[in-house]
Tab-separated table of C-alpha atoms in Angstrom:
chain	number	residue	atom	x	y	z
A	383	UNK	CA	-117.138	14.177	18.170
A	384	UNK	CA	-117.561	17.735	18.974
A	385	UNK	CA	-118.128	17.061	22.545
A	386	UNK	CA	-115.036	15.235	22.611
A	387	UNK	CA	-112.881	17.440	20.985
A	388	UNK	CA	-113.863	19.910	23.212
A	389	UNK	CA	-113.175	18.016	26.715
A	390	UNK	CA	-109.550	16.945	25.057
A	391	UNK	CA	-109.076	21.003	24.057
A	392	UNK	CA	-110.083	21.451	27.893
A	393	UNK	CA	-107.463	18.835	29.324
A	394	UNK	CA	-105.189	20.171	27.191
A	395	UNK	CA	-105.585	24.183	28.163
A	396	UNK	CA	-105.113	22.672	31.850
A	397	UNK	CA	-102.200	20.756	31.650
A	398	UNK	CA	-100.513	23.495	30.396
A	399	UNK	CA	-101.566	25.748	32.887
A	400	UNK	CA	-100.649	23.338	34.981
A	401	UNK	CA	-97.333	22.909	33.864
A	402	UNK	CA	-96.635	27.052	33.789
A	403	UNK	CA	-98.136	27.203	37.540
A	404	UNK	CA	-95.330	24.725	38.198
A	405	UNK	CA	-92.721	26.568	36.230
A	406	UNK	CA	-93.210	29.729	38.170
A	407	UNK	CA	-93.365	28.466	41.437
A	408	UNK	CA	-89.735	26.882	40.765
A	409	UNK	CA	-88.606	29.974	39.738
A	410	UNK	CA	-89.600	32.452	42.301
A	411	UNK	CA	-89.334	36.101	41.352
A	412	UNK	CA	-85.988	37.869	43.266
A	413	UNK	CA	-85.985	41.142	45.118
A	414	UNK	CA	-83.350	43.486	44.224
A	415	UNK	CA	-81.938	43.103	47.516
A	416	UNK	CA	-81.185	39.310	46.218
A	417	UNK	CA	-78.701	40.602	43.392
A	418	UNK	CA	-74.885	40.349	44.374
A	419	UNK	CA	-71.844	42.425	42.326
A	420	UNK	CA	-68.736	42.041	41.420
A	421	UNK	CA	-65.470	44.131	42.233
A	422	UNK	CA	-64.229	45.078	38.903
A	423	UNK	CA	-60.649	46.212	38.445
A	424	UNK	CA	-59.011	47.166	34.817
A	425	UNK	CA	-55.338	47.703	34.262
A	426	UNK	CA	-55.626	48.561	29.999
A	427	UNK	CA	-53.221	50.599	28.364
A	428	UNK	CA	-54.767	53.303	25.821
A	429	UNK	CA	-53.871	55.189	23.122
A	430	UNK	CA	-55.049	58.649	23.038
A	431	UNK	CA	-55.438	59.541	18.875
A	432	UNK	CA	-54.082	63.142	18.119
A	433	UNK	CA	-54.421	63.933	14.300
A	434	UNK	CA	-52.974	67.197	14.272
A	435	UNK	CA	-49.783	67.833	13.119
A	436	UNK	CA	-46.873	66.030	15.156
A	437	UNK	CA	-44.586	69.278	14.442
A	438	UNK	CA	-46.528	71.462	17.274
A	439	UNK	CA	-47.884	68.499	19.224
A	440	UNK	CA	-47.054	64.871	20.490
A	441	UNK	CA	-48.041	61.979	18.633
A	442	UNK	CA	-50.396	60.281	19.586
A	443	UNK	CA	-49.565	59.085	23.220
A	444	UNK	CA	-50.163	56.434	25.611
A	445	UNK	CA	-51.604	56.483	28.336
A	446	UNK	CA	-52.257	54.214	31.313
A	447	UNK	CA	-55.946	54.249	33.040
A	448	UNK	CA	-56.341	51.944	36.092
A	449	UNK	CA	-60.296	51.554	36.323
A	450	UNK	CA	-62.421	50.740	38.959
A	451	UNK	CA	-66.475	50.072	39.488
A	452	UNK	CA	-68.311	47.396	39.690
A	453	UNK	CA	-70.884	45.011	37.714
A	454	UNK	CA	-74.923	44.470	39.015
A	455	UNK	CA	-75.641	42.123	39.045
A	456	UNK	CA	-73.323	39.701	38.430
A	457	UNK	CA	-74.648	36.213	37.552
A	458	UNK	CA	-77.602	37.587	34.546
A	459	UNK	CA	-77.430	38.226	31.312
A	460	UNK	CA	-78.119	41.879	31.313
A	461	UNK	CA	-76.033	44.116	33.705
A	462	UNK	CA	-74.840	47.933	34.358
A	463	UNK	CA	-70.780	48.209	35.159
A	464	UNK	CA	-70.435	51.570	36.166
A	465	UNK	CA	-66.283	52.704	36.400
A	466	UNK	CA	-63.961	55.589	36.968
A	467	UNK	CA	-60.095	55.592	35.552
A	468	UNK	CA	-58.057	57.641	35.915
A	469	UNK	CA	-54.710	59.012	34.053
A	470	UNK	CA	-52.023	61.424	33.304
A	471	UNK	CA	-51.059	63.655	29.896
A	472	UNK	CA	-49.293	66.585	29.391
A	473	UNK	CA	-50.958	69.387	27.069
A	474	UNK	CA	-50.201	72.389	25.349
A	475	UNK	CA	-52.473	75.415	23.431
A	476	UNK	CA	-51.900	75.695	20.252
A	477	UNK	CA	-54.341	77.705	17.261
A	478	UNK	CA	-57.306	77.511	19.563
A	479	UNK	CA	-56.819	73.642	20.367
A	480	UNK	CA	-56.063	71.692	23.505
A	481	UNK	CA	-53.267	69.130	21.899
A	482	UNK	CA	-50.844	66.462	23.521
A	483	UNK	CA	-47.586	67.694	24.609
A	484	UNK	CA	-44.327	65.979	24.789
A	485	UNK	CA	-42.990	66.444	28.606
A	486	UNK	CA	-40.148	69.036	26.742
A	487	UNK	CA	-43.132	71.314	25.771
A	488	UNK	CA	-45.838	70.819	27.708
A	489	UNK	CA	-47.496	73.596	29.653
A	490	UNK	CA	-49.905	71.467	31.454
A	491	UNK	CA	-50.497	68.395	33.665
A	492	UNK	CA	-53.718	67.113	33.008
A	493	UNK	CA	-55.414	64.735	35.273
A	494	UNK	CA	-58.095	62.600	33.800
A	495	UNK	CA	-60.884	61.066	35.053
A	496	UNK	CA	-63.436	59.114	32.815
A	497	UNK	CA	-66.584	57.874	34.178
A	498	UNK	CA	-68.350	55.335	32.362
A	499	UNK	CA	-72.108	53.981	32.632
A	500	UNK	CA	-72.217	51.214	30.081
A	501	UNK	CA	-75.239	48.529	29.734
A	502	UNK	CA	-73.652	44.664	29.723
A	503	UNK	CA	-74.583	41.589	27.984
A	504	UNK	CA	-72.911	38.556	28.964
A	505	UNK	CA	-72.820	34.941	27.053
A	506	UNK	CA	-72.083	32.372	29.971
A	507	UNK	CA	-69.535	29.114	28.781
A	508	UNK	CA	-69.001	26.193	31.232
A	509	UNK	CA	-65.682	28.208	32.717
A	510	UNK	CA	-65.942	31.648	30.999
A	511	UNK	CA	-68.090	34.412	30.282
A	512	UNK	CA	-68.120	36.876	27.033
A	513	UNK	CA	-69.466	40.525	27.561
A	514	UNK	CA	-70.226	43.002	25.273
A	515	UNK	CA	-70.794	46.327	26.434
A	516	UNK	CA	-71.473	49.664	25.712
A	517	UNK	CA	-72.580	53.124	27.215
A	518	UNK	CA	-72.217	56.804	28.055
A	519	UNK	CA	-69.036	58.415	29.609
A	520	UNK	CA	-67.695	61.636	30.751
A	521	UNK	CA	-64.311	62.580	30.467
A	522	UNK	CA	-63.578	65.305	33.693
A	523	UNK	CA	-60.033	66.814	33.035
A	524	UNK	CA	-58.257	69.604	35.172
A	525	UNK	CA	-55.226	71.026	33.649
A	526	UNK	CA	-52.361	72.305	36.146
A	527	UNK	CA	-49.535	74.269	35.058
A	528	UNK	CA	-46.613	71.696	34.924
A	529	UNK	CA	-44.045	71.908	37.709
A	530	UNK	CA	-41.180	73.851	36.032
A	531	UNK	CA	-43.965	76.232	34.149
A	532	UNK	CA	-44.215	79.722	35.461
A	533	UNK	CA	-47.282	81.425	35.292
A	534	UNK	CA	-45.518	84.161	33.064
A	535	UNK	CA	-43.543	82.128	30.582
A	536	UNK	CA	-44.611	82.498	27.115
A	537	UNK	CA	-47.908	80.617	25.405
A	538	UNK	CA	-49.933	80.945	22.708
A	539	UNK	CA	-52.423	82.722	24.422
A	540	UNK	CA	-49.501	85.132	25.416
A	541	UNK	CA	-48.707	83.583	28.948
A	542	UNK	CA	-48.383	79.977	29.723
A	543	UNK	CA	-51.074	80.979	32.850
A	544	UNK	CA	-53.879	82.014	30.003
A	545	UNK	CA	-52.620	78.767	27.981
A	546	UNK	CA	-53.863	76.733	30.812
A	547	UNK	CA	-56.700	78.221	31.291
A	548	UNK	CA	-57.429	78.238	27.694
A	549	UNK	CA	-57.103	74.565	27.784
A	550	UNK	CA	-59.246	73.894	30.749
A	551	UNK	CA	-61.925	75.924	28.758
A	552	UNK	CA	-61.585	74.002	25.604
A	553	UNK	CA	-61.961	71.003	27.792
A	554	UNK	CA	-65.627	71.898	28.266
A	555	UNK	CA	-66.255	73.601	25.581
A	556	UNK	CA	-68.779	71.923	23.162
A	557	UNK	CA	-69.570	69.047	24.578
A	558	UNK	CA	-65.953	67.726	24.230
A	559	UNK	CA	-66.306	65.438	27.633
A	560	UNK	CA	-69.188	63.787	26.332
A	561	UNK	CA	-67.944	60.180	25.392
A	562	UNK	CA	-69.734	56.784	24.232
A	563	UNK	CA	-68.197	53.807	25.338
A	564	UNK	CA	-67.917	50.453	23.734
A	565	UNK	CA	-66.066	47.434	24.300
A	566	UNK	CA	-65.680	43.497	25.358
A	567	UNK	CA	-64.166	40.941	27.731
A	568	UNK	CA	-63.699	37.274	28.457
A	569	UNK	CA	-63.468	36.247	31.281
A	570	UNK	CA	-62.567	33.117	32.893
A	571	UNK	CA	-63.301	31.800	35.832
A	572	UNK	CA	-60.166	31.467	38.446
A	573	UNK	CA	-59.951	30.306	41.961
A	574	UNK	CA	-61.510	32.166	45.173
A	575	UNK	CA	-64.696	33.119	43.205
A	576	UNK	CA	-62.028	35.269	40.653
A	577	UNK	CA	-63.114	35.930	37.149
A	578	UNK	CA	-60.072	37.047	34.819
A	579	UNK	CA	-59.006	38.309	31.118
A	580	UNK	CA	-58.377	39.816	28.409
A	581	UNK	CA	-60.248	43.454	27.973
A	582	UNK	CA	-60.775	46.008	24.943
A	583	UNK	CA	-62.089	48.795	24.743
A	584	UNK	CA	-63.230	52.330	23.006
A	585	UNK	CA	-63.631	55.763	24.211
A	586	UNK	CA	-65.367	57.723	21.333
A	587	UNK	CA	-65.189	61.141	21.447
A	588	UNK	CA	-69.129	61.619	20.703
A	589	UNK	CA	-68.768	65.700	21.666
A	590	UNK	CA	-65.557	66.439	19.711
A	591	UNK	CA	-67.034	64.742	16.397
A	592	UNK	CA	-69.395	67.060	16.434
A	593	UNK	CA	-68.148	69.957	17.492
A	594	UNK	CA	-64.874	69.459	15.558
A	595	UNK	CA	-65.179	66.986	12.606
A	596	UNK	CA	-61.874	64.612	13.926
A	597	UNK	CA	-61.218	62.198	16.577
A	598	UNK	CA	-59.270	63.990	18.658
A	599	UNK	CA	-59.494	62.518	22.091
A	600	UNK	CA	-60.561	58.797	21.000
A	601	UNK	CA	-59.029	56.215	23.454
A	602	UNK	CA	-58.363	52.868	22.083
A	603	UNK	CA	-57.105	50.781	25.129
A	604	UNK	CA	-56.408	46.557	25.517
A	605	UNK	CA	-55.455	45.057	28.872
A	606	UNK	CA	-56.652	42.851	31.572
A	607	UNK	CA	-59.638	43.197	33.618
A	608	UNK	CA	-60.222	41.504	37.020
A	609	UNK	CA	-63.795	40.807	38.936
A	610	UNK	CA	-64.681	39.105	42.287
């Protein structure tokens, strides 16, 4: 009896060796070269939270990012989706703070670019896909003195040309571009190899908590995302 449990323990051991031999050599490993990505394009209205009083600053306004990158690979469960938007505000300087401005009192244009580096997970359905994503971002801002805004009009600083540069400094200033990034999609799968839907999405201002104890900065955005 010991003898034969031993020669079934054997034929066992082999068939599944067998069987995981077979298993690997119908699933050959891929280069990297092998991985395709999609175009991904984001159209996703945001608003930008201000908490500070709405008497010297806007209320919290909207804004309108268009985003592009793209998502590697694009047919696993586990991806990157690197993107830039990019968008227009208006701020002003007011008690050592960078704030939204309405257009009547602003003293700069700001243009916005955020860069994003989040990690993806995707759930694949017969004729969608869910993803769930999250990562690092960098908010790069460059405030210009509005058109109308001379250099010598009044600020708080005590010209509106030391407000702006006041504000381009508090812009970098503790870490306030540093951003985490979280959000989801579904997508569904279109015509012509086009995946479409709904998108959501959350700019945290990661640098500003610290630094300042509010949200100031946090982007809440929901639109419609487009890959191919």
């Amino acid at each position: 009896m010991a003898v034969l449990k031993k020669i079934i323990t054997l034929i066992i051991a082999a068939l599944f060796l067998t069987c995981l031999y077979a298993q690997e050599e119908e699933t050959p490993k891929r280069s990297l070269l092998s991985y395709s990505a999609d175009f991904v394009l984001e159209f996703e209205p945001a608003v930008y939270i201000n908490p500070e009083s709405t008497l010297v600053s806007a209320p919290s306004p909207v804004v309108y990012p268009i985003s592009i990158g793209f998502l590697w690979p694009d047919d696993t469960i586990f991806a990157v989706q690197p993107t830039i938007s990019f968008f227009m505000m208006h701020h002003l300087f007011y008690n050592n703070m960078a704030l939204p401005a309405e257009i009547e009192n602003r003293t700069t244009t700001t243009l916005s670019f955020m860069v994003n580096i989040p990690l993806v997970f995707s759930i694949f359905l017969a004729k969608s896909r869910f993803q769930i994503y999250g990562g690092p971002g960098m908010l790069i801002r460059f405030g210009l003195l509005s058109p109308g805004v001379k250099d010598s009009d009044t600020g708080w600083t005590g010209s509106a040309g030391g407000d702006a540069d006041s504000i381009n400094q508090w812009f970098w200033n503790d870490m306030r571009w540093f951003y985490l990034n979280l959000g989801g999609s579904w997508l569904y799968n279109l015509p012509h190899a086009i995946k479409a839907g709904p998108v959501i999405n959350c700019c945290i201002p990661i640098g500003g908590l610290i630094s300042s104890q509010n949200v100031q900065g946090m982007m809440i955005s929901v639109g419609i995302k487009i890959c191919r």
